[in-house]
mmCIF file of C-alpha atoms in Angstrom:
data_model
loop_
_atom_site.group_PDB
_atom_site.id
_atom_site.type_symbol
_atom_site.label_atom_id
_atom_site.label_comp_id
_atom_site.label_asym_id
_atom_site.label_seq_id
_atom_site.Cartn_x
_atom_site.Cartn_y
_atom_site.Cartn_z
ATOM 1 C CA UNK A 1060 -81.597 -186.863 6.487
ATOM 2 C CA UNK A 1061 -84.146 -184.673 6.700
ATOM 3 C CA UNK A 1062 -87.193 -182.892 4.626
ATOM 4 C CA UNK A 1063 -87.572 -180.074 2.076
ATOM 5 C CA UNK A 1064 -89.760 -178.091 0.716
ATOM 6 C CA UNK A 1065 -89.847 -180.603 -2.726
ATOM 7 C CA UNK A 1066 -91.070 -183.413 -0.593
ATOM 8 C CA UNK A 1067 -87.540 -184.922 -0.944
ATOM 9 C CA UNK A 1068 -84.894 -185.359 1.677
ATOM 10 C CA UNK A 1069 -81.306 -184.203 1.784
ATOM 11 C CA UNK A 1070 -78.293 -186.501 1.678
ATOM 12 C CA UNK A 1071 -75.392 -186.209 3.187
ATOM 13 C CA UNK A 1072 -72.421 -187.796 0.996
ATOM 14 C CA UNK A 1073 -71.755 -190.589 3.056
ATOM 15 C CA UNK A 1074 -75.474 -192.014 2.869
ATOM 16 C CA UNK A 1075 -75.611 -191.725 -0.788
ATOM 17 C CA UNK A 1076 -74.169 -194.379 -3.168
ATOM 18 C CA UNK A 1077 -71.333 -193.512 -5.913
ATOM 19 C CA UNK A 1078 -72.142 -191.364 -9.376
ATOM 20 C CA UNK A 1079 -72.344 -194.563 -11.806
ATOM 21 C CA UNK A 1080 -70.715 -193.930 -15.520
ATOM 22 C CA UNK A 1081 -73.755 -193.512 -17.871
ATOM 23 C CA UNK A 1082 -72.149 -196.125 -20.457
ATOM 24 C CA UNK A 1083 -70.335 -198.328 -17.890
ATOM 25 C CA UNK A 1084 -68.578 -201.966 -19.152
ATOM 26 C CA UNK A 1085 -69.573 -205.036 -17.368
ATOM 27 C CA UNK A 1086 -66.297 -206.742 -16.039
ATOM 28 C CA UNK A 1087 -67.809 -210.222 -17.377
ATOM 29 C CA UNK A 1088 -69.400 -211.404 -19.977
ATOM 30 C CA UNK A 1089 -72.264 -213.358 -18.629
ATOM 31 C CA UNK A 1090 -72.994 -215.111 -15.204
ATOM 32 C CA UNK A 1091 -71.634 -219.056 -15.891
ATOM 33 C CA UNK A 1092 -69.637 -219.467 -13.059
ATOM 34 C CA UNK A 1093 -69.358 -218.805 -9.398
ATOM 35 C CA UNK A 1094 -65.581 -216.512 -10.391
ATOM 36 C CA UNK A 1095 -68.042 -214.358 -12.703
ATOM 37 C CA UNK A 1096 -70.067 -213.505 -9.401
ATOM 38 C CA UNK A 1097 -66.868 -212.939 -7.631
ATOM 39 C CA UNK A 1098 -65.624 -210.686 -10.228
ATOM 40 C CA UNK A 1099 -69.046 -209.199 -10.244
ATOM 41 C CA UNK A 1100 -68.977 -208.265 -6.491
ATOM 42 C CA UNK A 1101 -65.212 -206.453 -6.674
ATOM 43 C CA UNK A 1102 -65.955 -204.939 -9.973
ATOM 44 C CA UNK A 1103 -68.874 -202.863 -7.657
ATOM 45 C CA UNK A 1104 -68.129 -203.162 -4.127
ATOM 46 C CA UNK A 1105 -70.994 -205.206 -3.683
ATOM 47 C CA UNK A 1106 -71.018 -206.223 0.839
ATOM 48 C CA UNK A 1107 -70.322 -209.238 1.531
ATOM 49 C CA UNK A 1108 -73.792 -208.919 3.174
ATOM 50 C CA UNK A 1109 -75.188 -209.811 0.163
ATOM 51 C CA UNK A 1110 -75.644 -212.928 -1.071
ATOM 52 C CA UNK A 1111 -75.047 -213.661 -4.658
ATOM 53 C CA UNK A 1112 -76.247 -217.105 -6.566
ATOM 54 C CA UNK A 1113 -76.222 -218.594 -9.498
ATOM 55 C CA UNK A 1114 -79.891 -219.996 -11.090
ATOM 56 C CA UNK A 1115 -80.524 -223.638 -11.240
ATOM 57 C CA UNK A 1116 -81.146 -224.442 -15.149
ATOM 58 C CA UNK A 1117 -85.164 -224.648 -14.515
ATOM 59 C CA UNK A 1118 -84.652 -221.721 -12.786
ATOM 60 C CA UNK A 1119 -86.249 -217.978 -14.666
ATOM 61 C CA UNK A 1120 -86.236 -214.555 -13.073
ATOM 62 C CA UNK A 1121 -90.423 -214.317 -13.352
ATOM 63 C CA UNK A 1122 -90.557 -216.931 -10.919
ATOM 64 C CA UNK A 1123 -89.126 -215.732 -7.456
ATOM 65 C CA UNK A 1124 -86.440 -218.111 -4.915
ATOM 66 C CA UNK A 1125 -87.881 -218.207 -1.035
ATOM 67 C CA UNK A 1126 -85.632 -215.883 0.718
ATOM 68 C CA UNK A 1127 -84.280 -214.025 -2.728
ATOM 69 C CA UNK A 1128 -84.869 -212.019 -5.824
ATOM 70 C CA UNK A 1129 -83.470 -211.522 -9.273
ATOM 71 C CA UNK A 1130 -81.574 -209.449 -10.807
ATOM 72 C CA UNK A 1131 -80.142 -208.560 -14.558
ATOM 73 C CA UNK A 1132 -76.059 -207.921 -15.148
ATOM 74 C CA UNK A 1133 -77.012 -205.298 -17.343
ATOM 75 C CA UNK A 1134 -78.614 -203.066 -14.393
ATOM 76 C CA UNK A 1135 -75.689 -202.807 -13.096
ATOM 77 C CA UNK A 1136 -73.787 -201.295 -16.487
ATOM 78 C CA UNK A 1137 -76.950 -198.424 -15.960
ATOM 79 C CA UNK A 1138 -76.044 -197.370 -13.123
ATOM 80 C CA UNK A 1139 -78.288 -199.170 -10.540
ATOM 81 C CA UNK A 1140 -75.636 -200.438 -7.357
ATOM 82 C CA UNK A 1141 -76.471 -203.004 -3.553
ATOM 83 C CA UNK A 1142 -77.537 -201.985 -1.953
ATOM 84 C CA UNK A 1143 -80.651 -200.029 -3.627
ATOM 85 C CA UNK A 1144 -81.365 -196.443 -2.955
ATOM 86 C CA UNK A 1145 -84.338 -195.565 -1.393
ATOM 87 C CA UNK A 1146 -86.158 -193.647 -4.408
ATOM 88 C CA UNK A 1147 -85.998 -196.998 -6.716
ATOM 89 C CA UNK A 1148 -87.445 -199.110 -3.814
ATOM 90 C CA UNK A 1149 -90.189 -196.445 -3.757
ATOM 91 C CA UNK A 1150 -90.809 -196.561 -7.223
ATOM 92 C CA UNK A 1151 -90.336 -200.177 -8.106
ATOM 93 C CA UNK A 1152 -92.944 -200.365 -4.986
ATOM 94 C CA UNK A 1153 -95.400 -198.138 -6.120
ATOM 95 C CA UNK A 1154 -95.515 -199.496 -9.888
ATOM 96 C CA UNK A 1155 -95.842 -202.790 -8.898
ATOM 97 C CA UNK A 1156 -92.297 -204.098 -10.632
ATOM 98 C CA UNK A 1157 -89.660 -206.314 -9.582
ATOM 99 C CA UNK A 1158 -86.070 -205.595 -10.274
ATOM 100 C CA UNK A 1159 -85.750 -207.509 -14.303
ATOM 101 C CA UNK A 1160 -89.016 -206.124 -15.387
ATOM 102 C CA UNK A 1161 -87.055 -203.195 -15.857
ATOM 103 C CA UNK A 1162 -84.850 -202.953 -18.745
ATOM 104 C CA UNK A 1163 -81.590 -201.369 -19.316
ATOM 105 C CA UNK A 1164 -82.906 -198.674 -20.728
ATOM 106 C CA UNK A 1165 -85.080 -197.819 -17.415
ATOM 107 C CA UNK A 1166 -82.533 -198.518 -15.082
ATOM 108 C CA UNK A 1167 -80.982 -195.102 -16.758
ATOM 109 C CA UNK A 1168 -83.665 -193.011 -16.496
ATOM 110 C CA UNK A 1169 -84.301 -193.971 -13.319
ATOM 111 C CA UNK A 1170 -80.448 -193.685 -12.239
ATOM 112 C CA UNK A 1171 -79.553 -190.596 -14.324
ATOM 113 C CA UNK A 1172 -82.461 -188.704 -12.851
ATOM 114 C CA UNK A 1173 -82.063 -189.342 -9.302
ATOM 115 C CA UNK A 1174 -78.707 -187.886 -10.194
ATOM 116 C CA UNK A 1175 -79.550 -184.791 -12.392
ATOM 117 C CA UNK A 1176 -82.286 -183.778 -9.680
ATOM 118 C CA UNK A 1177 -79.660 -183.905 -7.044
ATOM 119 C CA UNK A 1178 -77.209 -182.250 -8.210
ATOM 120 C CA UNK A 1179 -79.496 -179.218 -9.779
ATOM 121 C CA UNK A 1180 -81.969 -179.447 -6.434
ATOM 122 C CA UNK A 1181 -79.104 -178.486 -3.835
ATOM 123 C CA UNK A 1182 -78.438 -182.038 -3.121
ATOM 124 C CA UNK A 1183 -82.270 -183.294 -2.408
ATOM 125 C CA UNK A 1184 -83.883 -186.680 -3.048
ATOM 126 C CA UNK A 1185 -85.865 -186.466 -6.463
ATOM 127 C CA UNK A 1186 -89.787 -187.085 -4.988
ATOM 128 C CA UNK A 1187 -91.083 -190.442 -5.856
ATOM 129 C CA UNK A 1188 -94.355 -188.183 -7.330
ATOM 130 C CA UNK A 1189 -91.937 -186.030 -10.046
ATOM 131 C CA UNK A 1190 -90.849 -189.025 -11.315
ATOM 132 C CA UNK A 1191 -94.125 -190.268 -11.718
ATOM 133 C CA UNK A 1192 -95.756 -187.023 -13.052
ATOM 134 C CA UNK A 1193 -92.349 -187.271 -15.924
ATOM 135 C CA UNK A 1194 -92.308 -190.748 -16.784
ATOM 136 C CA UNK A 1195 -95.113 -193.670 -17.378
ATOM 137 C CA UNK A 1196 -93.835 -197.478 -17.444
ATOM 138 C CA UNK A 1197 -94.332 -198.675 -21.054
ATOM 139 C CA UNK A 1198 -94.713 -202.793 -21.989
ATOM 140 C CA UNK A 1199 -91.258 -203.819 -23.607
ATOM 141 C CA UNK A 1200 -92.729 -207.318 -24.381
ATOM 142 C CA UNK A 1201 -95.512 -210.051 -23.382
ATOM 143 C CA UNK A 1202 -94.069 -212.650 -21.473
ATOM 144 C CA UNK A 1203 -94.399 -215.848 -23.588
ATOM 145 C CA UNK A 1204 -96.491 -218.826 -20.704
ATOM 146 C CA UNK A 1205 -98.984 -218.324 -18.853
ATOM 147 C CA UNK A 1206 -98.195 -215.032 -17.153
ATOM 148 C CA UNK A 1207 -98.500 -213.486 -20.489
ATOM 149 C CA UNK A 1208 -99.857 -210.219 -19.213
ATOM 150 C CA UNK A 1209 -96.986 -209.479 -17.266
ATOM 151 C CA UNK A 1210 -93.930 -208.225 -18.900
ATOM 152 C CA UNK A 1211 -90.844 -206.441 -19.186
ATOM 153 C CA UNK A 1212 -91.071 -202.168 -18.899
ATOM 154 C CA UNK A 1213 -89.537 -199.323 -19.800
ATOM 155 C CA UNK A 1214 -89.916 -195.643 -18.894
ATOM 156 C CA UNK A 1215 -90.917 -193.015 -21.194
ATOM 157 C CA UNK A 1216 -91.710 -189.192 -20.688
ATOM 158 C CA UNK A 1217 -95.281 -188.322 -19.802
ATOM 159 C CA UNK A 1218 -97.496 -185.717 -21.600
ATOM 160 C CA UNK A 1219 -95.457 -182.280 -22.719
ATOM 161 C CA UNK A 1220 -92.221 -183.625 -20.081
ATOM 162 C CA UNK A 1221 -89.485 -184.651 -21.721
ATOM 163 C CA UNK A 1222 -87.219 -187.462 -20.529
ATOM 164 C CA UNK A 1223 -84.409 -186.052 -18.277
ATOM 165 C CA UNK A 1224 -82.085 -188.200 -19.983
ATOM 166 C CA UNK A 1225 -81.743 -188.767 -23.719
ATOM 167 C CA UNK A 1226 -79.265 -191.292 -25.933
ATOM 168 C CA UNK A 1227 -80.090 -194.655 -23.430
ATOM 169 C CA UNK A 1228 -79.462 -197.402 -25.457
ATOM 170 C CA UNK A 1229 -83.001 -199.701 -27.208
ATOM 171 C CA UNK A 1230 -80.888 -202.213 -28.314
ATOM 172 C CA UNK A 1231 -79.037 -204.333 -25.993
ATOM 173 C CA UNK A 1232 -79.282 -207.933 -26.888
ATOM 174 C CA UNK A 1233 -79.746 -210.687 -24.864
ATOM 175 C CA UNK A 1234 -80.079 -208.617 -22.240
ATOM 176 C CA UNK A 1235 -83.102 -211.060 -20.540
ATOM 177 C CA UNK A 1236 -80.329 -214.346 -20.381
ATOM 178 C CA UNK A 1237 -77.897 -212.992 -17.646
ATOM 179 C CA UNK A 1238 -79.090 -212.604 -14.277
ATOM 180 C CA UNK A 1239 -78.501 -213.798 -11.018
ATOM 181 C CA UNK A 1240 -80.075 -214.249 -7.769
ATOM 182 C CA UNK A 1241 -79.516 -212.017 -4.708
ATOM 183 C CA UNK A 1242 -80.449 -212.211 -1.079
ATOM 184 C CA UNK A 1243 -79.326 -210.624 2.079
ATOM 185 C CA UNK A 1244 -79.236 -206.851 2.668
ATOM 186 C CA UNK A 1245 -79.213 -205.988 -0.993
ATOM 187 C CA UNK A 1246 -82.392 -202.983 0.200
ATOM 188 C CA UNK A 1247 -81.316 -200.861 2.511
ATOM 189 C CA UNK A 1248 -78.691 -198.388 2.645
ATOM 190 C CA UNK A 1249 -77.706 -196.496 6.055
ATOM 191 C CA UNK A 1250 -80.441 -194.444 6.960
ATOM 192 C CA UNK A 1251 -83.142 -195.931 4.588
ATOM 193 C CA UNK A 1252 -85.931 -193.635 5.449
ATOM 194 C CA UNK A 1253 -88.266 -196.870 4.574
ATOM 195 C CA UNK A 1254 -86.881 -200.120 5.919
ATOM 196 C CA UNK A 1255 -90.116 -202.095 5.694
ATOM 197 C CA UNK A 1256 -90.583 -201.166 1.589
ATOM 198 C CA UNK A 1257 -89.985 -204.164 0.763
ATOM 199 C CA UNK A 1258 -89.557 -204.313 -4.030
ATOM 200 C CA UNK A 1259 -92.003 -207.333 -5.480
ATOM 201 C CA UNK A 1260 -89.700 -210.595 -6.194
ATOM 202 C CA UNK A 1261 -93.137 -211.809 -8.633
ATOM 203 C CA UNK A 1262 -93.527 -210.245 -12.238
ATOM 204 C CA UNK A 1263 -96.974 -208.562 -12.051
ATOM 205 C CA UNK A 1264 -98.763 -205.587 -14.313
ATOM 206 C CA UNK A 1265 -97.374 -202.349 -13.330
ATOM 207 C CA UNK A 1266 -99.685 -200.177 -11.599
ATOM 208 C CA UNK A 1267 -101.563 -196.993 -12.878
ATOM 209 C CA UNK A 1268 -100.369 -194.078 -11.258
ATOM 210 C CA UNK A 1269 -102.009 -190.393 -10.897
ATOM 211 C CA UNK A 1270 -99.928 -187.324 -12.359
ATOM 212 C CA UNK A 1271 -99.208 -184.019 -10.085
ATOM 213 C CA UNK A 1272 -99.266 -180.049 -11.459
ATOM 214 C CA UNK A 1273 -95.259 -179.662 -10.268
ATOM 215 C CA UNK A 1274 -94.287 -176.085 -9.048
ATOM 216 C CA UNK A 1275 -92.299 -173.559 -10.414
ATOM 217 C CA UNK A 1276 -89.474 -174.412 -8.480
ATOM 218 C CA UNK A 1277 -89.631 -178.644 -9.342
ATOM 219 C CA UNK A 1278 -89.853 -177.378 -12.959
ATOM 220 C CA UNK A 1279 -87.334 -175.111 -12.973
ATOM 221 C CA UNK A 1280 -85.192 -178.141 -11.721
ATOM 222 C CA UNK A 1281 -86.113 -180.541 -13.976
ATOM 223 C CA UNK A 1282 -85.051 -177.780 -17.165
ATOM 224 C CA UNK A 1283 -82.011 -177.543 -15.735
ATOM 225 C CA UNK A 1284 -80.762 -180.529 -14.895
ATOM 226 C CA UNK A 1285 -81.970 -181.610 -18.530
ATOM 227 C CA UNK A 1286 -80.426 -178.651 -19.995
ATOM 228 C CA UNK A 1287 -77.202 -179.839 -18.436
ATOM 229 C CA UNK A 1288 -77.296 -183.040 -19.580
ATOM 230 C CA UNK A 1289 -78.162 -182.022 -22.699
ATOM 231 C CA UNK A 1290 -74.804 -179.558 -22.899
ATOM 232 C CA UNK A 1291 -72.683 -183.068 -22.289
#
């Protein structure tokens, strides 16, 4: 892995996750038992180093269990994989968002943006400053209860920039109800450049991040990636 003129890193094929299907189908309809977690593990090749656990009836995804973090089932359909890619860790950490605070179409923007940038920038990883200039987090719903200021978020385009990925579903029903706990080595891929950058596990209000003036080279990558996607 090495730095680039865009401010990102180059990744070899072994360290980059397998390209997801943007219209994937879950192997299970919900997380109701250990057999469902096993099917999920097999379908998405989740390492044995990552433990998958069912929540107790009185537990909620917005409050962390010690040593664990919550994860929605539909994030996998949107292309998220475990261990978590470093770019997603940087995005979530920068905005102060937990995994389950991001709606499925928000994951589609993160995953789709990452791959379109990778394919059209000569195998480079998208820098965080590019993502936060193109996108801004928008609150989807407020949580009910004592933490009503925290809630769920998606990513929408910011200013004159269009989103890299279009046509993401905004009507996935009951996606918040299907979730489970993960623990172990779920945050770090091979050659992770930021091993100590932990993703929040408790819900919070999204941080406001600055925008940057993108160089012509960066804008060209963004435009070529979007044009390719629009032509599918």
